[in-house]
Structures are given as C-alpha cells and as structure tokens.
Coordinates of C-alpha atoms in Angstrom, one line a residue:
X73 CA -125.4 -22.8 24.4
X74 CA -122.7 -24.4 22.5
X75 CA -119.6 -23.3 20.1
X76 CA -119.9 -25.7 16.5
X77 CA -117.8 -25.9 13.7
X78 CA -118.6 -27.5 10.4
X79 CA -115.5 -28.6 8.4
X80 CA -117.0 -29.8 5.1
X81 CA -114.7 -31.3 3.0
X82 CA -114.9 -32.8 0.0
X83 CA -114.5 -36.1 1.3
X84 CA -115.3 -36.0 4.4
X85 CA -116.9 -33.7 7.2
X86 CA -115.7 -33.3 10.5
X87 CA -118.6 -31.9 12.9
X88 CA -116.9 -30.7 16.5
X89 CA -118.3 -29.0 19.2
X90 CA -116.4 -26.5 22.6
X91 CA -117.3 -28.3 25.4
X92 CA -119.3 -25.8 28.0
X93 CA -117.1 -27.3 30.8
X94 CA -113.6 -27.9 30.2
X95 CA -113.2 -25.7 27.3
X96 CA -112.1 -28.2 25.1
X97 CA -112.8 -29.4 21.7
X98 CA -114.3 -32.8 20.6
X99 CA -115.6 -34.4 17.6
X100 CA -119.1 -35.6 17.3
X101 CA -119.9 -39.0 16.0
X102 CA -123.4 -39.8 14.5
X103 CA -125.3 -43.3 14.1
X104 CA -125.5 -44.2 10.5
X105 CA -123.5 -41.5 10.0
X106 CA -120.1 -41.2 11.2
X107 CA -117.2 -43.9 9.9
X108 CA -114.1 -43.9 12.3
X109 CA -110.3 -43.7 11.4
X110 CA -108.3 -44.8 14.1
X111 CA -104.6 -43.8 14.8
X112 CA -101.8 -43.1 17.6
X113 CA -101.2 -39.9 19.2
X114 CA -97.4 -39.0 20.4
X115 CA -98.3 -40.9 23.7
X116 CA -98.8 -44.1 21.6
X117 CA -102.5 -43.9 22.6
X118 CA -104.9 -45.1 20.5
X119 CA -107.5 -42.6 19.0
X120 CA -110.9 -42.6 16.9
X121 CA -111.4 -39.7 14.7
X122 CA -115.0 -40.1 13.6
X123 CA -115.7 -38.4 10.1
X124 CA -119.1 -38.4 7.9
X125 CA -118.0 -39.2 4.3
X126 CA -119.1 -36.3 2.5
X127 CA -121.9 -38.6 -0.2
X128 CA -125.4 -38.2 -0.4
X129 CA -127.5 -40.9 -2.6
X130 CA -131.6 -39.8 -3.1
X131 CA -133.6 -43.1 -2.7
X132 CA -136.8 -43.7 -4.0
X133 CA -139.4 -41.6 -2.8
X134 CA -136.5 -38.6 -2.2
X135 CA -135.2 -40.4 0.9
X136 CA -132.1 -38.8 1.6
X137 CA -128.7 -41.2 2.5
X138 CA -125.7 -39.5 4.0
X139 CA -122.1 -40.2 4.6
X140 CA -121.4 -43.9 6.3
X141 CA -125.0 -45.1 5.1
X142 CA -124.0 -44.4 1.5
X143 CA -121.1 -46.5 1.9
X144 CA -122.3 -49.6 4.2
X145 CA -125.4 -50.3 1.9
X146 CA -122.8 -50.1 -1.2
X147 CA -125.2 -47.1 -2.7
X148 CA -124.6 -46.0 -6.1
X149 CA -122.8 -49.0 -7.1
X150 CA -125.7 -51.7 -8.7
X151 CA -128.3 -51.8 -11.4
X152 CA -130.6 -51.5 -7.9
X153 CA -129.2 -48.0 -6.6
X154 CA -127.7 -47.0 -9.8
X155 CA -124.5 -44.0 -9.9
X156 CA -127.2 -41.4 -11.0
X157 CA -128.6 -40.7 -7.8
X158 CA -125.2 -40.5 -5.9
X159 CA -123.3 -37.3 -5.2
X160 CA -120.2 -36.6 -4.3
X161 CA -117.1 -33.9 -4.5
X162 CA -120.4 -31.8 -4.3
X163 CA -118.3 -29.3 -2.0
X164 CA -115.6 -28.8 -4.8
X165 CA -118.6 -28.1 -7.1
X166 CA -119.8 -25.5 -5.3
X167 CA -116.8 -23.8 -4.7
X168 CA -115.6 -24.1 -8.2
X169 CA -115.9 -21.5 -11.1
X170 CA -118.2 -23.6 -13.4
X171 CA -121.2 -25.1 -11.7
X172 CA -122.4 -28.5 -13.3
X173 CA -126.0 -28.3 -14.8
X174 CA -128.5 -29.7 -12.5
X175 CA -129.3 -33.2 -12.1
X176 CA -133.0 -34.4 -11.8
X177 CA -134.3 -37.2 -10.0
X178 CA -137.9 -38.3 -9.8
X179 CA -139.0 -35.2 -11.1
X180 CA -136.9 -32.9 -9.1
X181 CA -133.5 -30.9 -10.2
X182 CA -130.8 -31.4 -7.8
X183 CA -126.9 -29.3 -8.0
X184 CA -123.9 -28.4 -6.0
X185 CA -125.8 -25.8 -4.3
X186 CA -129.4 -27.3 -3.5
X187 CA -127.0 -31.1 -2.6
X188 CA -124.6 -29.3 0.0
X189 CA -127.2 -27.7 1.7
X190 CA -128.8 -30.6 2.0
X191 CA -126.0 -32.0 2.7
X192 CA -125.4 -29.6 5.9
X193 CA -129.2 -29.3 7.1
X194 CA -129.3 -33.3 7.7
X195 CA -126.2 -33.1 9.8
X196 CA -127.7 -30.1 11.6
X197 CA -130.5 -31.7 12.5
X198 CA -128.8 -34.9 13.9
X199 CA -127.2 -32.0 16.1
X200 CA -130.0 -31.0 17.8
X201 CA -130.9 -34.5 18.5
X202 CA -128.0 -34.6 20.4
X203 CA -129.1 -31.7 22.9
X204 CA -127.0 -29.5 21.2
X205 CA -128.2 -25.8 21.2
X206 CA -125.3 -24.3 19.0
X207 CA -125.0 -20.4 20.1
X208 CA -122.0 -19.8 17.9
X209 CA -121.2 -21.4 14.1
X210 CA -117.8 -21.7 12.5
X211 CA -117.4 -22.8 9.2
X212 CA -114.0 -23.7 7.6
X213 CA -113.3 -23.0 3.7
X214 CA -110.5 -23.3 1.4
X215 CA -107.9 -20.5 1.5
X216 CA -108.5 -19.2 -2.0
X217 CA -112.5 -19.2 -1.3
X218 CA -114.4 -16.7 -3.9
X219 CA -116.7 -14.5 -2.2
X220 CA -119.8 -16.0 -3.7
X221 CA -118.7 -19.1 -1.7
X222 CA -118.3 -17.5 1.8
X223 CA -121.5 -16.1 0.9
X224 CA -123.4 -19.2 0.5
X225 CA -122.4 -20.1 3.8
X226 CA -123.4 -16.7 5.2
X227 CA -126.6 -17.5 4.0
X228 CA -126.6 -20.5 5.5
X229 CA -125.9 -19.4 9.0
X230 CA -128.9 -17.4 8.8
X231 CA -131.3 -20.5 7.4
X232 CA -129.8 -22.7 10.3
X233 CA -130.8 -19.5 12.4
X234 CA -127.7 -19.3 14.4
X235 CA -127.0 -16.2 16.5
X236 CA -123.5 -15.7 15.2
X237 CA -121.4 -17.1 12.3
X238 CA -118.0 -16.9 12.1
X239 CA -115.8 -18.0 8.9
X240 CA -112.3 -18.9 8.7
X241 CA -110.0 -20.6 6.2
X242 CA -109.2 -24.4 7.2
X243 CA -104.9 -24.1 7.1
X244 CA -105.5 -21.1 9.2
X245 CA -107.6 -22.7 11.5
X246 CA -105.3 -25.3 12.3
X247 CA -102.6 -23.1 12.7
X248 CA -104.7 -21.3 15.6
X249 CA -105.6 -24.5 17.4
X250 CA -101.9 -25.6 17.5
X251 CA -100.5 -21.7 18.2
X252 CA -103.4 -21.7 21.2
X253 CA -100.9 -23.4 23.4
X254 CA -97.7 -22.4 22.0
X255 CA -98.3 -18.3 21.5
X256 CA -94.8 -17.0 19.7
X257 CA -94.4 -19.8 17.4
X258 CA -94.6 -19.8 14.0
X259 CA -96.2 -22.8 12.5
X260 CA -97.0 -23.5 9.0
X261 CA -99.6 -25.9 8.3
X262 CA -100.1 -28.3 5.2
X263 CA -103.6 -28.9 4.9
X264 CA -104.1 -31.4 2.3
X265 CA -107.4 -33.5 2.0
X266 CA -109.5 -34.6 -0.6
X267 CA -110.5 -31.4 -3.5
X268 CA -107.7 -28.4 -1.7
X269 CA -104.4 -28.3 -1.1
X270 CA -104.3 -24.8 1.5
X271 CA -100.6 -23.6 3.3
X272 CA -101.3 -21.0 6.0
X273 CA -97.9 -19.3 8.1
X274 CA -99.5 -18.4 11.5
X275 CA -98.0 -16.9 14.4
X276 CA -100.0 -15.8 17.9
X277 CA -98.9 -12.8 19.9
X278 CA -100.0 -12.1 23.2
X279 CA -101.5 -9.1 24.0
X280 CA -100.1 -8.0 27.6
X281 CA -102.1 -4.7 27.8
X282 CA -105.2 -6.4 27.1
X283 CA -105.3 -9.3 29.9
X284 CA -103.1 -11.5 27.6
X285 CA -105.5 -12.3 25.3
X286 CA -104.4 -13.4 22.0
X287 CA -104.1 -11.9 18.6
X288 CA -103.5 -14.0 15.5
X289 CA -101.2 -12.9 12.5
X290 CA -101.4 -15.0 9.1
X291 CA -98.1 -14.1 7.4
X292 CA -98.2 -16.3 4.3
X293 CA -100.5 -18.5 2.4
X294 CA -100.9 -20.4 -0.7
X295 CA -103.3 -22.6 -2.4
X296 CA -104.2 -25.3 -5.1
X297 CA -107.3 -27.2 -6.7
X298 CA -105.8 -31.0 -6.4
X299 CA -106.3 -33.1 -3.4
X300 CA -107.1 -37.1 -3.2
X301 CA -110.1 -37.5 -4.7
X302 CA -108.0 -36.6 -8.1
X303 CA -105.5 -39.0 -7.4
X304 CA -108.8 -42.1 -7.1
X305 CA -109.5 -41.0 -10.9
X306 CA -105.6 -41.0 -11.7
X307 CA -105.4 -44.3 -10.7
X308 CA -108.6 -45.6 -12.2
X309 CA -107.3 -43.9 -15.5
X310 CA -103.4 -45.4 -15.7
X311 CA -105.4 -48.8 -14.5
X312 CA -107.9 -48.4 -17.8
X313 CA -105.2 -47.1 -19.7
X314 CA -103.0 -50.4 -19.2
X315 CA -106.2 -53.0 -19.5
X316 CA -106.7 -51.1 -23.2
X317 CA -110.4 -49.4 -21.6
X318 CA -112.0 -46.6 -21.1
X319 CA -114.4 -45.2 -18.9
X320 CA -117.3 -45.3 -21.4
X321 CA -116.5 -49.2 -21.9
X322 CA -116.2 -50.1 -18.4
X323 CA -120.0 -48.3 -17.7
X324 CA -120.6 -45.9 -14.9
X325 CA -121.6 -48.5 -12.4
X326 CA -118.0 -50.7 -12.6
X327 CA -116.1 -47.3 -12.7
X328 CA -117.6 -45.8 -10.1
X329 CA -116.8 -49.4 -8.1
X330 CA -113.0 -49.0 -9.4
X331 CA -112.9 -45.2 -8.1
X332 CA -114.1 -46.8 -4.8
X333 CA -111.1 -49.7 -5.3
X334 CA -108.6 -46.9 -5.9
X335 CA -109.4 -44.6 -2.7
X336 CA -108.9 -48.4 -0.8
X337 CA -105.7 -49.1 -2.4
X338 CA -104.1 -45.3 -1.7
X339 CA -105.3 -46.2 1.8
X340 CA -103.4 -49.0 2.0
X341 CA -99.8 -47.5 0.2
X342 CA -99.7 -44.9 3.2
X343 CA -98.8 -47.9 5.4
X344 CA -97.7 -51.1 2.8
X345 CA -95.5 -50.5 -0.1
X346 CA -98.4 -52.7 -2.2
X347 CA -101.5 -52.8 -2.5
X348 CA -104.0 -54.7 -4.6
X349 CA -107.4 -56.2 -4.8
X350 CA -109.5 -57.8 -7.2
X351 CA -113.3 -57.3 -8.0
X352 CA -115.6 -59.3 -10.5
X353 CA -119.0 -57.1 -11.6
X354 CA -121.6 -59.5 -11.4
X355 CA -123.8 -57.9 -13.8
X356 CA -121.0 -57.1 -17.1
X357 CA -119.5 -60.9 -16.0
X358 CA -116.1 -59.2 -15.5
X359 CA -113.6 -59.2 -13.2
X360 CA -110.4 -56.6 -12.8
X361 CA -107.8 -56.7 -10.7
X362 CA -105.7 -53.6 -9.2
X363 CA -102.4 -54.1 -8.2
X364 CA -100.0 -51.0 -7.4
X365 CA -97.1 -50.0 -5.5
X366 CA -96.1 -47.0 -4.3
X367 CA -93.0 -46.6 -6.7
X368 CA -96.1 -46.6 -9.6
X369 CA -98.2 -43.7 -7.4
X370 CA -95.2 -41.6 -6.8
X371 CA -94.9 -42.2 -10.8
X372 CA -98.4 -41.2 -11.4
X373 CA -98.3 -37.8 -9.0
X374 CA -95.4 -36.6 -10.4
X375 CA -96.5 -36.8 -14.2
X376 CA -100.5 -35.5 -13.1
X377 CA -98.1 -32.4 -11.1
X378 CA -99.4 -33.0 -8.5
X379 CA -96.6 -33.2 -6.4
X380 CA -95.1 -30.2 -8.6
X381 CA -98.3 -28.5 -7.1
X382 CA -97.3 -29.1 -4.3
X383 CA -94.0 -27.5 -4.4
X384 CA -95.2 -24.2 -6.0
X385 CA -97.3 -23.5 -2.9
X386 CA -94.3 -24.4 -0.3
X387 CA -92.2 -22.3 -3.2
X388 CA -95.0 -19.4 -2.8
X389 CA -95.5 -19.3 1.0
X390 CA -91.6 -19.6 1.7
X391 CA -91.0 -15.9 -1.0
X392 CA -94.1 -14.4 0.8
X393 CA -92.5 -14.9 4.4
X394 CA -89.1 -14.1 3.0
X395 CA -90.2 -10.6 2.3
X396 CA -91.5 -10.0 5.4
X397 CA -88.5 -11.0 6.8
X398 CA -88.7 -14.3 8.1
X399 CA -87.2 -17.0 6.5
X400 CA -87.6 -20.9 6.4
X401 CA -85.3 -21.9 9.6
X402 CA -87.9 -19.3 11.5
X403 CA -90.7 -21.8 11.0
X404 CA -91.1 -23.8 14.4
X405 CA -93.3 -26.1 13.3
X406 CA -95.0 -27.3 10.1
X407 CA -97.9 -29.5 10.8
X408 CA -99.7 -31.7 8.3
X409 CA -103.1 -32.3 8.2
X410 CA -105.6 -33.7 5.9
X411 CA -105.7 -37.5 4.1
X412 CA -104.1 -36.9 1.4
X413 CA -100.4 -35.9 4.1
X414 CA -101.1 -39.8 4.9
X415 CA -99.1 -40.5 1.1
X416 CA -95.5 -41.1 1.9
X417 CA -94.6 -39.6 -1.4
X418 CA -96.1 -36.0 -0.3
X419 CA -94.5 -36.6 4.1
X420 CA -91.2 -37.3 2.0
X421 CA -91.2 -34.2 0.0
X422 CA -92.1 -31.7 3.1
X423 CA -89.5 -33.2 5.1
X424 CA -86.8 -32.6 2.5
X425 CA -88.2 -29.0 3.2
X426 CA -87.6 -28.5 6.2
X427 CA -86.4 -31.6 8.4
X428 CA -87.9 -34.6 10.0
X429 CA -87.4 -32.8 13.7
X430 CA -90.1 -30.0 12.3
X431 CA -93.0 -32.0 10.2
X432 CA -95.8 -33.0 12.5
X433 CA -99.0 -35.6 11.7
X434 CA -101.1 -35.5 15.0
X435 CA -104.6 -34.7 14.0
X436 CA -104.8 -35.4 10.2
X437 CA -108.6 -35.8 10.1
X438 CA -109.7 -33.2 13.2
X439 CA -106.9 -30.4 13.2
X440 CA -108.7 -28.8 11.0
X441 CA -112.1 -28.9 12.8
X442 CA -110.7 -28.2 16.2
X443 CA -108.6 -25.0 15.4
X444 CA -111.9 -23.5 14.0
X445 CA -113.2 -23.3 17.7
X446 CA -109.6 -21.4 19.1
X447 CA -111.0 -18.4 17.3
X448 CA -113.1 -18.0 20.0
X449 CA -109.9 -17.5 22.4
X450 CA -108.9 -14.8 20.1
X451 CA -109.7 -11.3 20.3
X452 CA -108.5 -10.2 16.7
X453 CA -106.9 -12.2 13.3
X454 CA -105.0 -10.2 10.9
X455 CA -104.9 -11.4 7.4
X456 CA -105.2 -10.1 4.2
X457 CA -105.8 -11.1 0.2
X458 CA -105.9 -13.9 -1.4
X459 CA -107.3 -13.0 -4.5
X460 CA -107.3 -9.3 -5.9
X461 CA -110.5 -6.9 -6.3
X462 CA -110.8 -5.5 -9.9
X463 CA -113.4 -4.1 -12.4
X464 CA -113.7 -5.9 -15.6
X465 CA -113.9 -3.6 -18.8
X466 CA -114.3 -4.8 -22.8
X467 CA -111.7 -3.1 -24.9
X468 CA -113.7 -2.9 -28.2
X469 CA -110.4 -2.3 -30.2
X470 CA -108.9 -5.5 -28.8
X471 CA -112.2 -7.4 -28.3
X472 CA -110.7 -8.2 -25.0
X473 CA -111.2 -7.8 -21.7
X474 CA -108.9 -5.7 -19.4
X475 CA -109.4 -5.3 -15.4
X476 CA -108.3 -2.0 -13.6
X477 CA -107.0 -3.6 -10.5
X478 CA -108.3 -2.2 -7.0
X479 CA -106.8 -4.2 -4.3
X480 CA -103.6 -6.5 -5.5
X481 CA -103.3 -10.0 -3.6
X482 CA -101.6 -10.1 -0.4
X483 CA -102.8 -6.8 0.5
X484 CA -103.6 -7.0 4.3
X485 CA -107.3 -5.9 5.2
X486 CA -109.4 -4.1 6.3
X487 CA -108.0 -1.4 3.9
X488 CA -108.5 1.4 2.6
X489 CA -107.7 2.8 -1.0
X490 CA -106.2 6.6 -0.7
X491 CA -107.7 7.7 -4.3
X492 CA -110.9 7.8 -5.6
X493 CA -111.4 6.6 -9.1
X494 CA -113.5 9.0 -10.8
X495 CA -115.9 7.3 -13.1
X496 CA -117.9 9.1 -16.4
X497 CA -121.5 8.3 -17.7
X498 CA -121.3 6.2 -21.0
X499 CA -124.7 8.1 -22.5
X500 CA -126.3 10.7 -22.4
X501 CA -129.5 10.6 -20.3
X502 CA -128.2 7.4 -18.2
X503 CA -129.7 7.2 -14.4
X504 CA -126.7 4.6 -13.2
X505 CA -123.7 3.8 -13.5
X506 CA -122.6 0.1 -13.5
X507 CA -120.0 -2.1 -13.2
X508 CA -118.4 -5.4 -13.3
X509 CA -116.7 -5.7 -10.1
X510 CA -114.9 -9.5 -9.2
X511 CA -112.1 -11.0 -7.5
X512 CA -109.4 -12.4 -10.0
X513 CA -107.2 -15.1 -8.7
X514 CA -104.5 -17.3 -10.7
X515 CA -105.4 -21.3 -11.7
X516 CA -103.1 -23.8 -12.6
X517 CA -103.6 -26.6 -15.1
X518 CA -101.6 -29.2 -16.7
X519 CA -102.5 -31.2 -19.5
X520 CA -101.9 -35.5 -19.7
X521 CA -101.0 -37.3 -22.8
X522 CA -100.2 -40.9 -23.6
X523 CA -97.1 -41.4 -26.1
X524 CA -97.2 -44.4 -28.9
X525 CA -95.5 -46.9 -26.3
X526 CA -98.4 -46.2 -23.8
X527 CA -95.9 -43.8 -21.6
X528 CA -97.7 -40.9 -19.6
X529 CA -96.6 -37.4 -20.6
X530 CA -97.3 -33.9 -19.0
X531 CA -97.0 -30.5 -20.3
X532 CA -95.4 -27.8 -18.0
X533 CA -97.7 -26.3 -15.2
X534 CA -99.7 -23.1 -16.7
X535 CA -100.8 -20.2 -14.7
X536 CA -104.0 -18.1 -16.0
X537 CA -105.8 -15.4 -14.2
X538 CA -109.8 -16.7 -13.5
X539 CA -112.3 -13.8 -12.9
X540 CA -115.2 -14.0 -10.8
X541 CA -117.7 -11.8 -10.6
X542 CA -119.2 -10.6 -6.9
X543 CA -123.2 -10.8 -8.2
X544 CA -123.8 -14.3 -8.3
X545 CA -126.3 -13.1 -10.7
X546 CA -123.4 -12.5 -13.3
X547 CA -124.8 -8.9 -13.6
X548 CA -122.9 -5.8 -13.4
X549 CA -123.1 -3.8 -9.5
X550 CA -125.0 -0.9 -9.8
X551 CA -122.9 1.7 -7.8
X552 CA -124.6 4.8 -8.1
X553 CA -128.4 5.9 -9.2
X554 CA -128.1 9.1 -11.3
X555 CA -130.7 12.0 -10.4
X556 CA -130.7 14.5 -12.7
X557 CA -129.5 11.5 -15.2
X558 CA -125.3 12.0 -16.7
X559 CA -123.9 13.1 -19.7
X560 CA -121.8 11.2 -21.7
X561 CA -118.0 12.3 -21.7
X562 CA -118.4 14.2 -18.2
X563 CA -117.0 13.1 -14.9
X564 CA -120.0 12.2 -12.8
X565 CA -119.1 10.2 -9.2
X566 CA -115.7 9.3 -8.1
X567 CA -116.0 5.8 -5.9
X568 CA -113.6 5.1 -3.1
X569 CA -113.4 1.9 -2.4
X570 CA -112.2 -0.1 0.4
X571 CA -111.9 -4.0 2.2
X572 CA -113.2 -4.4 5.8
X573 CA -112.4 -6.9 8.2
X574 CA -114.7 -9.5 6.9
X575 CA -113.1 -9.0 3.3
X576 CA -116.3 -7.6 2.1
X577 CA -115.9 -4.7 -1.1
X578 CA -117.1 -1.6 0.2
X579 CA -117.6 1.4 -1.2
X580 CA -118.4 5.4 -0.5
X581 CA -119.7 6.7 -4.1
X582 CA -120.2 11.0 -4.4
X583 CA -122.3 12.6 -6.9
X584 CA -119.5 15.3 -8.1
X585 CA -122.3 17.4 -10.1
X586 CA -124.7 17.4 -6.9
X587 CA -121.9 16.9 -4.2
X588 CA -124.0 14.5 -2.8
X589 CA -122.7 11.3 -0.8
X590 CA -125.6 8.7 -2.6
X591 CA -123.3 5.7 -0.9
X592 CA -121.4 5.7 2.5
X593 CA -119.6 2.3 2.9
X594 CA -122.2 0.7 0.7
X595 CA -121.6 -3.3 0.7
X596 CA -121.6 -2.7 -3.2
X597 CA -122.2 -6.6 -4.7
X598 CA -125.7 -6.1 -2.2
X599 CA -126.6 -2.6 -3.6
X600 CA -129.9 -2.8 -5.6

C-alpha cells in the first residue's frame, strides 16, 4: 500500500509516490506520457524531473491522447487533428468562477469538469499498471481554491476508491517538504507555474511531549490568477499586434502553432537573453518569424501586471506576517518553485526582496509534488481563511446585493462563531428557511490598450470582491425544515455557525418556537 500525490497543474502534472522502504519521495514517469526537464541540483548533479503536460486531444472514435503524446504527434495543430479536439488550461477552467460551455465532439459534450477527470482517471490507471496499490491520496490545489473545487476532488477520491484523501494547497505543500528537515525555520515559498501564482509562510514546530512529531503552522498566504500560460498569449498578441494581425486572421490552427512557438521561446529567455524561431504554415502558405529578447518580455510583464501581481502578493504576505509579529529578515528561506520562477525577470524581483543568500530554485517542477507526501510526517497543520464565509441578501431598495459576513479572511480554523444569528420567516405559512451561503474572495484585473503609435498601455490593477456560492447547484442552502410552518415578521431559528478543520461551513440550527435542535453541526451546502 502506497502514499500518491497528484499535482495537477495547468500545464503540467507531476504524479509522485512515498516509497514503502526508504521513506522517500519520487516522481513517476509514464511511457507516452511523461516529457522530462532536466537540471542541476546544489551538488552540480544532473537530474530528470519527468512531468505529463497537462493536454488531452479526443481522436477519432473518442480515443483519448494525454500529455507527451499530444505533443510528439503535433496534435491539434493541422487540418488532420484540427485545435477543436484539443484541451488544455482545462485545470484553470475548472477552478475558475465561469465555466466555458461544453464542447461536443463526435456526438458527445465534453468541459472543464468531464476533460479533468478524464484527464486524472487515465493517469490513474497507468498507476496501477505500475503495481501501484495507492492506500493514501494527496491532491494539491491553488491557495485561494473555492470550496466547489476541493469538492470535485473529494468526489474524486471516492470514484478512484481510495481509502483516504487528503487535500492541501500546493505553496503550502512545498513549504512542508522543505521545513521536514529543517523544523524551526520559516520558509516562504513562491509557487509560480502555469494558471496560479500561490505564496505560503510555513514554519514546523516540534512537538516534544508527543514523541517529536511535527506540527505545521501556515502564517501567511497570498494568491493570484496569472501564471505562464498567460504570458504564451501575451507574447502571441504583442507579436500579432506588430505584424498588423489578429487572431481571427491568422486562424485557430497557425495561432494555436504560435502559442506553442511562444511557450519555446520563454523557455529559451530563462537561460539566453534571445530567442527566436521561424515557422512557415504549410496549409495558409505563410511563414512568421518570432524574435524576442528578454528586455521586450520584461516590457510585456510589466505592462500585462503581471509582475505588479506579483509584488501585491509578496506586499500581502509580508503585512500578514508583520502583524503577527514577524517580519521579513525572520524569513530563513524563500524557495521558488514552479516554471514560470525559471523568468529572470520574476528571480530578479524576489531577490531584490529579500537577498540572493535567501532565494532558492532546487525543485521547480517536483517541490510541489513531493511536499504533498510530508503531510504524512505531520500530526496536525494549522491554517486558516483564505476567502471569507458570507450570506448573500438582495436589497430591493438598492437593487443590490449585500453579504452579512460570517467568517472574515484570515480567520484561523476550525472556528467557532460565539453568536447565533437569529433568522425570521419571510411568509407566512413557509416550511424552510433558505439561504444563499458562499465564500467571497477579492480578483484582480487589469485592462490592455494599444495607443495610436502602436504602444501598449495598462490601466491600474482593480480589486473586486467575486462571490461563490457553496451549492454547485447555484441554489439557495436550505438550513432549517419548518414544522408547524413560520410566520412572517417572527424570529423563528437562530443558526450558529462554524468552520472545522477541513474548512467545511457547519452549522447547529434551533427551532426557537419548538426549542428543538433540527441541525447539530450540519455540513449545511449538503443538507437536503
């Protein structure tokens, strides 16, 4: 029986397994599968970090391609296997707000959600022809994950019919597999890869009283929607922009071969201060050539904030430590992990930070991976909020809608509120009471603009609060069943809520005409 965790990223997936022997973690590679970036470790060594690119392509016949098959038989990129049937950034999809509408292929309607489970299940069952028996399942997610996402992979587990599943956020999980070895320290890591940029403060404490096992405290974190797979389409766009094109003139097929260009040529920058290559499309008898230097991608990050973005969160996670009293010479060690630390642009900026001596790139593609499986050398993790629990009420006056706040962000969990809110029936004769419960959490966006002389412009970063419901359903929770039914204008239950440790909404709901208890610690986005 073995320990797995799955780090799906939006560009690519790292599969790694706890060896039943030495206790140590290694990354799986998979024929037709796996592709394999090779670097140095701090011994000079040389090492292969296999990765499954995280594409999918339906053939004919609904054969299903993955990851380095998609890529070696040039899928999605021809008249012959045409960009229709190829997915990708499918993982930021499905953690995202608005869900693309369906796509159909050969009379069958594939999205986010059907693609990434997919997606998974294939991988999962190239792990069992390994001899793998996984026992225990860790998933890694973006720090600023909505419930409904950690729920998909919940649900998941349970398909995959794993005996356990455990779920932590990725920066975090780094954090854990670096603070393993080195309990006391406080390391900060910068997880940036292809559709997330996630900042996690972690700090290990040994528990003397409890055979030294270790506890896990995450003291900050932060988070933003922009990785590398936006920078590709930045680059693509300036590039169109300067030829006097656009994406609708190029067609699908030669941009989707320029994206592919771009992700080479940012490759390239993180070690050669140019890059270019040239490409002629066969089919439209044209041929473009990419030339760029890293002067013009530092140009291109700053004006798309992306770099800005990146700031913010350092900004955020350094006031958040600050208040509890530690401050930014405390940090020990600030590890980078994730593609997108491989642009010089975004190593330069961290190190102005905090100091050459401090910034670390060891693991960039497996970090991640790997500190998933040090939970299980962990006895407890305390964390708390990322987003805040609120109920979502329409002013009619206003035609607006307001939220009554329950649990604020950064609140540490589990938690429990010390007043209940009293609630009153809205008609007379009503047999439930229910309400719009979500998480509300703040998204940045930034709007691009080309002047007269062809110069890029950006408008200032803006903030705005983004409300998810819990009910996947988009329908309101019931919380309470009504029996004899409520008046209108009388206080009927009072509801106290709380978080446990999974960060799950609970809530204990009493009848105040009855004095009946009708929910104790009712998971209440499940309640029917």
């Amino acid at each position: 029986m073995t320990t797995v965790a799955i780090d799906f990223g939006t560009s690519n997936t790292v599969i790694s397994i706890l060896e039943v022997d030495t206790q140590q973690p290694k990354s799986l590679r998979f024929p037709n599968l796996s592709r394999v970036f090779v670097g140095v470790n701090p011994q000079g060594e040389r090492v292969e970090y296999p990765v499954i690119p995280s594409l999918m392509f339906i053939k004919l016949g609904n054969n299903i391609i993955l990851g380095e098959g998609v890529i070696s038989q040039r899928l999605g990129l021809s008249q012959s296997y045409p960009p229709e049937r190829l997915f990708k950034k499918f993982k930021r999809d499905l953690a995202g707000d608005y869900q693309p509408p369906a796509i159909q292929i050969d009379g069958i309607n594939y999205n986010s959600v059907s693609i990434s489970e997919l997606f998974i299940q294939a991988i999962w069952t190239e792990i069992k022809k390994q001899n793998i028996e996984p026992s225990h399942l860790i998933f890694t997610v973006p720090v600023g994950a909505f419930e409904r996402y950690l729920d998909w992979f919940r649900d998941l587990g349970q398909k995959l019919n794993v005996p356990q599943v455990s779920i932590v956020d990725e920066s975090t999980a780094a954090a854990l597999g670096y603070a393993i070895k080195n309990p006391g320290q406080l390391i900060l890591v910068v997880d940036f890869g292809g559709g997330t940029l996630d900042l996690s403060l972690v700090k290990t404490v040994t528990n003397s009283h409890e055979n030294n096992s270790l506890r896990a405290e995450v003291l900050a974190k932060s988070e933003a929607y922009v990785g590398g797979e936006d920078i590709d389409v930045w680059i693509v766009d300036d590039y169109l922009h300067s030829q006097n094109l656009t994406p609708e003139q190029v067609g699908k097929i030669s941009y989707q071969n320029l994206l592919e260009i771009a992700e080479r040529l940012k490759i390239q920058l993180s070690k050669n201060p140019t890059a270019s290559e040239s490409w002629f499309d066969d089919e439209s008898f044209m041929s473009y050539e990419l030339k760029i230097t890293r002067e013009k991608l530092e140009e291109i990050l700053e004006y798309r904030q992306f770099l800005q973005q990146l700031r913010d969160a350092l900004d955020e996670v350094l006031t958040f430590a600050l208040k509890k009293g530690i401050s930014k010479n405390d940090i020990e060690q600030v590890l980078l992990v994730g593609g997108s630390c491989l642009i010089p642009a975004v190593q330069q900026l961290i190190i102005s930070y905090f100091g050459k001596a401090k910034v670390k790139l060891n693991k960039p593609f497996d970090a991640v991976c790997h500190g998933a499986l040090a939970i299980t050398q962990i006895t407890e993790i305390d964390d708390f909020l990322r987003h805040s629990y609120a109920i979502r009420l329409w002013e009619s006056y206003s035609k607006s809608y307001v939220y009554h706040h329950l649990f604020t962000k950064g609140t540490k969990y589990p938690y429990q509120l010390d007043q209940w809110l009293t609630l009153q029936a809205a008609n007379n004769g009503q047999t439930e009471i229910r309400l719009d419960i979500g998480e509300v959490g703040e998204m940045t966006q930034t709007e691009i603009a080309f002047d007269a002389l062809g110069r890029m412009t950006s408008s200032t970063l803006q903030h705005q609060e983004s409300y998810r419901s819990l009910d996947t359903q988009g329908k309101q929770v019931c919380v309470a069943k009504l029996n004899p039914p409520g008046a209108a204008g009388f206080d009927r239950i009072a509801v106290l809520f709380e978080v446990d440790f999974r960060r799950t909404l609970l809530a204990t709901v009493k009848d105040l005409l009855t004095g009946e208890i009708l929910v104790n610690r009712g998971e209440i986005y499940k309640l029917k």
